[in-house]
GROMACS .gro file of C-alpha atoms in nm:
model
  322
    1UNK     CA    1   2.968  -0.609  -3.541
    2UNK     CA    2   3.104  -0.668  -3.189
    3UNK     CA    3   2.909  -0.559  -2.882
    4UNK     CA    4   3.173  -0.293  -2.811
    5UNK     CA    5   3.170  -0.141  -3.160
    6UNK     CA    6   2.790  -0.166  -3.166
    7UNK     CA    7   2.770   0.036  -2.845
    8UNK     CA    8   3.022   0.292  -2.968
    9UNK     CA    9   2.818   0.340  -3.285
   10UNK     CA   10   2.503   0.399  -3.083
   11UNK     CA   11   2.687   0.635  -2.849
   12UNK     CA   12   2.780   0.842  -3.155
   13UNK     CA   13   2.413   0.851  -3.249
   14UNK     CA   14   2.339   0.985  -2.900
   15UNK     CA   15   2.612   1.249  -2.931
   16UNK     CA   16   2.505   1.364  -3.276
   17UNK     CA   17   2.137   1.381  -3.191
   18UNK     CA   18   2.199   1.567  -2.867
   19UNK     CA   19   2.437   1.812  -3.032
   20UNK     CA   20   2.184   1.898  -3.299
   21UNK     CA   21   1.925   1.972  -3.036
   22UNK     CA   22   2.163   2.182  -2.830
   23UNK     CA   23   2.297   2.396  -3.113
   24UNK     CA   24   1.974   2.435  -3.302
   25UNK     CA   25   1.677   2.649  -3.210
   26UNK     CA   26   1.443   2.357  -3.154
   27UNK     CA   27   1.382   2.157  -2.841
   28UNK     CA   28   1.660   1.916  -2.743
   29UNK     CA   29   1.583   1.551  -2.784
   30UNK     CA   30   1.510   1.361  -2.467
   31UNK     CA   31   1.820   1.175  -2.350
   32UNK     CA   32   1.593   0.883  -2.273
   33UNK     CA   33   1.471   0.858  -2.632
   34UNK     CA   34   1.808   0.853  -2.804
   35UNK     CA   35   1.806   0.494  -2.928
   36UNK     CA   36   1.924   0.348  -3.255
   37UNK     CA   37   1.658   0.259  -3.511
   38UNK     CA   38   1.759  -0.105  -3.468
   39UNK     CA   39   1.674  -0.095  -3.098
   40UNK     CA   40   1.350   0.092  -3.158
   41UNK     CA   41   1.239  -0.162  -3.416
   42UNK     CA   42   1.330  -0.452  -3.188
   43UNK     CA   43   1.132  -0.298  -2.903
   44UNK     CA   44   0.831  -0.252  -3.130
   45UNK     CA   45   0.816  -0.627  -3.181
   46UNK     CA   46   0.792  -0.700  -2.808
   47UNK     CA   47   0.565  -0.611  -2.520
   48UNK     CA   48   0.577  -0.245  -2.420
   49UNK     CA   49   0.660  -0.362  -2.069
   50UNK     CA   50   1.038  -0.349  -2.089
   51UNK     CA   51   1.285  -0.427  -1.810
   52UNK     CA   52   1.646  -0.317  -1.866
   53UNK     CA   53   1.964  -0.415  -1.680
   54UNK     CA   54   2.236  -0.149  -1.674
   55UNK     CA   55   2.612  -0.201  -1.677
   56UNK     CA   56   2.851   0.090  -1.614
   57UNK     CA   57   3.031   0.223  -1.920
   58UNK     CA   58   3.341   0.448  -1.896
   59UNK     CA   59   3.191   0.721  -2.114
   60UNK     CA   60   2.969   0.829  -1.825
   61UNK     CA   61   3.200   0.852  -1.520
   62UNK     CA   62   3.104   0.936  -1.163
   63UNK     CA   63   3.231   1.258  -1.005
   64UNK     CA   64   3.217   1.356  -0.638
   65UNK     CA   65   3.134   1.716  -0.555
   66UNK     CA   66   3.247   1.658  -0.194
   67UNK     CA   67   3.565   1.464  -0.267
   68UNK     CA   68   3.591   1.191  -0.003
   69UNK     CA   69   3.386   1.391   0.247
   70UNK     CA   70   3.050   1.278   0.388
   71UNK     CA   71   2.886   1.367   0.718
   72UNK     CA   72   2.685   1.045   0.724
   73UNK     CA   73   2.838   0.705   0.792
   74UNK     CA   74   2.590   0.487   0.609
   75UNK     CA   75   2.631   0.127   0.719
   76UNK     CA   76   2.626  -0.012   0.366
   77UNK     CA   77   2.873   0.241   0.225
   78UNK     CA   78   3.096   0.407   0.490
   79UNK     CA   79   3.253   0.637   0.228
   80UNK     CA   80   3.383   0.340   0.025
   81UNK     CA   81   3.206   0.436  -0.297
   82UNK     CA   82   3.325   0.796  -0.283
   83UNK     CA   83   3.683   0.673  -0.318
   84UNK     CA   84   3.597   0.544  -0.666
   85UNK     CA   85   3.482   0.886  -0.788
   86UNK     CA   86   3.693   1.167  -0.931
   87UNK     CA   87   3.677   1.470  -0.696
   88UNK     CA   88   3.541   1.798  -0.833
   89UNK     CA   89   3.500   2.026  -0.532
   90UNK     CA   90   3.499   2.365  -0.706
   91UNK     CA   91   3.321   2.505  -1.010
   92UNK     CA   92   3.657   2.559  -1.180
   93UNK     CA   93   3.753   2.196  -1.123
   94UNK     CA   94   3.415   2.076  -1.249
   95UNK     CA   95   3.441   2.282  -1.568
   96UNK     CA   96   3.798   2.170  -1.636
   97UNK     CA   97   3.705   1.805  -1.580
   98UNK     CA   98   3.398   1.834  -1.802
   99UNK     CA   99   3.600   1.983  -2.088
  100UNK     CA  100   3.855   1.703  -2.060
  101UNK     CA  101   3.583   1.437  -2.051
  102UNK     CA  102   3.426   1.578  -2.365
  103UNK     CA  103   3.763   1.573  -2.542
  104UNK     CA  104   3.798   1.207  -2.445
  105UNK     CA  105   3.458   1.126  -2.595
  106UNK     CA  106   3.239   1.114  -2.286
  107UNK     CA  107   2.863   1.134  -2.326
  108UNK     CA  108   2.813   1.288  -1.984
  109UNK     CA  109   2.875   1.228  -1.615
  110UNK     CA  110   2.709   1.151  -1.285
  111UNK     CA  111   2.763   1.424  -1.026
  112UNK     CA  112   2.738   1.261  -0.686
  113UNK     CA  113   2.912   1.295  -0.350
  114UNK     CA  114   2.865   1.283   0.024
  115UNK     CA  115   2.576   1.416   0.229
  116UNK     CA  116   2.543   1.663   0.514
  117UNK     CA  117   2.378   1.544   0.835
  118UNK     CA  118   2.043   1.676   0.711
  119UNK     CA  119   2.052   1.465   0.394
  120UNK     CA  120   2.139   1.746   0.153
  121UNK     CA  121   2.439   1.709  -0.077
  122UNK     CA  122   2.760   1.861   0.053
  123UNK     CA  123   2.892   2.146  -0.162
  124UNK     CA  124   2.607   2.140  -0.415
  125UNK     CA  125   2.519   2.513  -0.381
  126UNK     CA  126   2.882   2.603  -0.454
  127UNK     CA  127   2.878   2.410  -0.782
  128UNK     CA  128   2.560   2.552  -0.936
  129UNK     CA  129   2.751   2.808  -1.142
  130UNK     CA  130   2.988   2.535  -1.257
  131UNK     CA  131   2.700   2.313  -1.366
  132UNK     CA  132   2.546   2.603  -1.557
  133UNK     CA  133   2.873   2.669  -1.742
  134UNK     CA  134   2.921   2.300  -1.822
  135UNK     CA  135   2.577   2.296  -1.984
  136UNK     CA  136   2.651   2.613  -2.181
  137UNK     CA  137   3.003   2.523  -2.292
  138UNK     CA  138   2.980   2.148  -2.355
  139UNK     CA  139   2.737   1.893  -2.494
  140UNK     CA  140   2.766   1.666  -2.192
  141UNK     CA  141   2.463   1.521  -2.016
  142UNK     CA  142   2.461   1.604  -1.644
  143UNK     CA  143   2.298   1.355  -1.413
  144UNK     CA  144   2.282   1.464  -1.048
  145UNK     CA  145   2.234   1.276  -0.725
  146UNK     CA  146   2.031   1.548  -0.559
  147UNK     CA  147   2.001   1.447  -0.195
  148UNK     CA  148   1.718   1.628  -0.018
  149UNK     CA  149   1.633   1.955  -0.190
  150UNK     CA  150   1.405   2.244  -0.100
  151UNK     CA  151   1.163   2.390  -0.350
  152UNK     CA  152   1.406   2.677  -0.408
  153UNK     CA  153   1.703   2.446  -0.466
  154UNK     CA  154   1.496   2.237  -0.708
  155UNK     CA  155   1.429   2.552  -0.911
  156UNK     CA  156   1.799   2.638  -0.911
  157UNK     CA  157   1.890   2.292  -1.039
  158UNK     CA  158   1.646   2.332  -1.327
  159UNK     CA  159   1.784   2.678  -1.404
  160UNK     CA  160   2.140   2.541  -1.398
  161UNK     CA  161   2.044   2.292  -1.669
  162UNK     CA  162   2.066   1.959  -1.487
  163UNK     CA  163   1.940   1.696  -1.732
  164UNK     CA  164   1.861   1.409  -1.497
  165UNK     CA  165   1.786   1.423  -1.123
  166UNK     CA  166   1.801   1.103  -0.922
  167UNK     CA  167   1.772   1.002  -0.558
  168UNK     CA  168   1.675   0.695  -0.361
  169UNK     CA  169   1.317   0.670  -0.239
  170UNK     CA  170   1.306   0.493   0.098
  171UNK     CA  171   0.976   0.383   0.248
  172UNK     CA  172   1.072   0.283   0.602
  173UNK     CA  173   1.173   0.526   0.879
  174UNK     CA  174   1.367   0.266   1.078
  175UNK     CA  175   1.575   0.180   0.771
  176UNK     CA  176   1.658   0.547   0.717
  177UNK     CA  177   1.770   0.584   1.079
  178UNK     CA  178   1.963   0.258   1.114
  179UNK     CA  179   2.123   0.227   0.770
  180UNK     CA  180   2.176   0.591   0.674
  181UNK     CA  181   2.221   0.724   1.031
  182UNK     CA  182   1.988   0.999   0.915
  183UNK     CA  183   1.718   1.169   1.120
  184UNK     CA  184   1.455   1.178   0.847
  185UNK     CA  185   1.131   1.013   0.739
  186UNK     CA  186   1.000   0.871   0.410
  187UNK     CA  187   0.800   1.193   0.369
  188UNK     CA  188   1.126   1.389   0.331
  189UNK     CA  189   1.213   1.180   0.025
  190UNK     CA  190   0.863   1.222  -0.115
  191UNK     CA  191   0.881   1.600  -0.070
  192UNK     CA  192   1.209   1.617  -0.262
  193UNK     CA  193   1.059   1.435  -0.560
  194UNK     CA  194   0.756   1.664  -0.548
  195UNK     CA  195   0.980   1.972  -0.541
  196UNK     CA  196   1.175   1.847  -0.842
  197UNK     CA  197   0.856   1.775  -1.036
  198UNK     CA  198   0.697   2.109  -0.945
  199UNK     CA  199   1.015   2.291  -1.051
  200UNK     CA  200   0.994   2.135  -1.396
  201UNK     CA  201   1.290   1.897  -1.382
  202UNK     CA  202   1.286   1.729  -1.723
  203UNK     CA  203   1.398   1.383  -1.615
  204UNK     CA  204   1.343   1.243  -1.267
  205UNK     CA  205   1.488   0.899  -1.195
  206UNK     CA  206   1.398   0.757  -0.852
  207UNK     CA  207   1.607   0.467  -0.724
  208UNK     CA  208   1.465   0.189  -0.508
  209UNK     CA  209   1.724  -0.013  -0.315
  210UNK     CA  210   1.603  -0.371  -0.281
  211UNK     CA  211   1.702  -0.521   0.054
  212UNK     CA  212   1.835  -0.198   0.205
  213UNK     CA  213   1.708  -0.308   0.547
  214UNK     CA  214   1.979  -0.565   0.626
  215UNK     CA  215   1.907  -0.756   0.307
  216UNK     CA  216   1.535  -0.791   0.377
  217UNK     CA  217   1.238  -0.642   0.196
  218UNK     CA  218   1.106  -0.362   0.413
  219UNK     CA  219   0.955  -0.042   0.280
  220UNK     CA  220   1.024  -0.101  -0.090
  221UNK     CA  221   0.655  -0.139  -0.179
  222UNK     CA  222   0.563   0.161   0.035
  223UNK     CA  223   0.833   0.368  -0.137
  224UNK     CA  224   0.675   0.290  -0.473
  225UNK     CA  225   0.328   0.376  -0.344
  226UNK     CA  226   0.454   0.708  -0.205
  227UNK     CA  227   0.603   0.807  -0.541
  228UNK     CA  228   0.272   0.753  -0.718
  229UNK     CA  229   0.105   1.084  -0.787
  230UNK     CA  230   0.412   1.284  -0.684
  231UNK     CA  231   0.608   1.257  -1.006
  232UNK     CA  232   0.613   1.055  -1.325
  233UNK     CA  233   0.960   0.902  -1.346
  234UNK     CA  234   1.143   0.908  -1.677
  235UNK     CA  235   1.292   0.580  -1.561
  236UNK     CA  236   1.253   0.391  -1.234
  237UNK     CA  237   1.580   0.226  -1.131
  238UNK     CA  238   1.609  -0.077  -0.906
  239UNK     CA  239   1.940  -0.110  -0.724
  240UNK     CA  240   2.023  -0.396  -0.489
  241UNK     CA  241   2.202  -0.390  -0.153
  242UNK     CA  242   2.559  -0.505  -0.209
  243UNK     CA  243   2.748  -0.626   0.101
  244UNK     CA  244   3.069  -0.424   0.068
  245UNK     CA  245   3.403  -0.515   0.230
  246UNK     CA  246   3.503  -0.272   0.503
  247UNK     CA  247   3.147  -0.174   0.594
  248UNK     CA  248   2.922  -0.281   0.881
  249UNK     CA  249   2.717  -0.490   0.641
  250UNK     CA  250   3.002  -0.669   0.463
  251UNK     CA  251   2.896  -1.012   0.593
  252UNK     CA  252   2.527  -0.965   0.521
  253UNK     CA  253   2.345  -1.199   0.286
  254UNK     CA  254   2.245  -1.009  -0.027
  255UNK     CA  255   1.881  -1.012  -0.139
  256UNK     CA  256   1.801  -1.296  -0.376
  257UNK     CA  257   1.678  -1.261  -0.732
  258UNK     CA  258   1.323  -1.352  -0.633
  259UNK     CA  259   1.310  -1.047  -0.402
  260UNK     CA  260   1.429  -0.824  -0.684
  261UNK     CA  261   1.169  -0.973  -0.917
  262UNK     CA  262   0.893  -0.910  -0.662
  263UNK     CA  263   0.980  -0.541  -0.634
  264UNK     CA  264   1.009  -0.504  -1.012
  265UNK     CA  265   0.665  -0.659  -1.062
  266UNK     CA  266   0.515  -0.429  -0.800
  267UNK     CA  267   0.675  -0.130  -0.970
  268UNK     CA  268   0.518  -0.227  -1.302
  269UNK     CA  269   0.177  -0.249  -1.135
  270UNK     CA  270   0.209   0.097  -0.983
  271UNK     CA  271   0.381   0.263  -1.280
  272UNK     CA  272   0.242   0.102  -1.597
  273UNK     CA  273   0.424   0.227  -1.904
  274UNK     CA  274   0.724   0.361  -1.708
  275UNK     CA  275   1.058   0.205  -1.793
  276UNK     CA  276   1.196  -0.010  -1.511
  277UNK     CA  277   1.572  -0.066  -1.500
  278UNK     CA  278   1.816  -0.271  -1.296
  279UNK     CA  279   2.089  -0.027  -1.195
  280UNK     CA  280   2.461  -0.083  -1.177
  281UNK     CA  281   2.471  -0.083  -0.796
  282UNK     CA  282   2.404  -0.449  -0.720
  283UNK     CA  283   2.592  -0.771  -0.632
  284UNK     CA  284   2.803  -0.881  -0.929
  285UNK     CA  285   2.999  -1.186  -0.815
  286UNK     CA  286   2.903  -1.534  -0.704
  287UNK     CA  287   2.573  -1.712  -0.743
  288UNK     CA  288   2.368  -1.423  -0.600
  289UNK     CA  289   2.515  -1.170  -0.842
  290UNK     CA  290   2.465  -1.404  -1.133
  291UNK     CA  291   2.105  -1.476  -1.039
  292UNK     CA  292   2.019  -1.108  -0.993
  293UNK     CA  293   2.167  -1.027  -1.333
  294UNK     CA  294   1.946  -1.300  -1.474
  295UNK     CA  295   1.636  -1.177  -1.293
  296UNK     CA  296   1.466  -1.135  -1.629
  297UNK     CA  297   1.445  -1.513  -1.661
  298UNK     CA  298   1.222  -1.515  -1.356
  299UNK     CA  299   0.997  -1.270  -1.537
  300UNK     CA  300   0.955  -1.496  -1.842
  301UNK     CA  301   1.197  -1.299  -2.059
  302UNK     CA  302   1.248  -1.390  -2.420
  303UNK     CA  303   1.425  -1.091  -2.572
  304UNK     CA  304   1.775  -0.947  -2.539
  305UNK     CA  305   1.956  -0.660  -2.708
  306UNK     CA  306   2.216  -0.385  -2.684
  307UNK     CA  307   2.181  -0.008  -2.671
  308UNK     CA  308   2.338   0.300  -2.518
  309UNK     CA  309   2.145   0.527  -2.286
  310UNK     CA  310   2.191   0.822  -2.051
  311UNK     CA  311   2.141   0.625  -1.730
  312UNK     CA  312   2.517   0.578  -1.713
  313UNK     CA  313   2.610   0.546  -2.083
  314UNK     CA  314   2.571   0.177  -2.060
  315UNK     CA  315   2.523  -0.161  -2.217
  316UNK     CA  316   2.177  -0.284  -2.133
  317UNK     CA  317   1.975  -0.601  -2.154
  318UNK     CA  318   1.612  -0.552  -2.256
  319UNK     CA  319   1.365  -0.794  -2.102
  320UNK     CA  320   0.987  -0.784  -2.158
  321UNK     CA  321   0.782  -0.834  -1.843
  322UNK     CA  322   0.492  -1.071  -1.901
   0.00000   0.00000   0.00000
């Protein structure tokens, strides 16, 4: 069986399992546990310390709730990534898009977008009713980039039915100010994760950006330490600063694979038993991109496989950490 057909088969397993949970009276299966028996058996033969590398798959597209709008001019982004997302700026547009995605065989979608100057997501309050209807009327998984949220907003997200909440955790105040142009502190990120956990969000997926401070390690270890005790991540995702054409940081040297490996190892020390994943936002081309994608070899990997998962309906590489 080809890798593509293998993934499609496993995506059907995810759909069927999730649909049963949604339409039945029992508890829905965790999106993070929807693996094929083949993958489960393969994992059982390896160390429980698994590192996964994610690759974007079209059945889990990214949508922008703010269109191309963002009140921040982050130096590593400058609105460039919003242009790659389909705009859904009203509840009606979100519902229509979700229905169409389901018809086309999507597993779910990432709801992202631009931020207000205070770090909250633009237009999120206006889409809560739309999210709620999507969850009632479709079987799609909704993953949300939350931005900063209050305790009340966290409760509303849970009530709306958001399946997966994710946000970066940044551990250095200077990085937040200089890269995000945001007047905030690491404690603001920590408080958001606490609010989500206290509200009962089922799946919380913090992202750590390796090399966010001009390609250097600064605050990544502190970010991990700050998360400890605040929430238990369903998955902890490592993304890597990617110098992007048209941004202030386009000529920056990307972090090397050794830096990524160091942060991954630290994460495993702080969060034993929590799945650690290499996210899709990372350098892809050239020697740096190749080395980062092969970071598992630096961690004495000896196992590889395919599966589909909610993190972006993806192909993944499974690598045991020794």
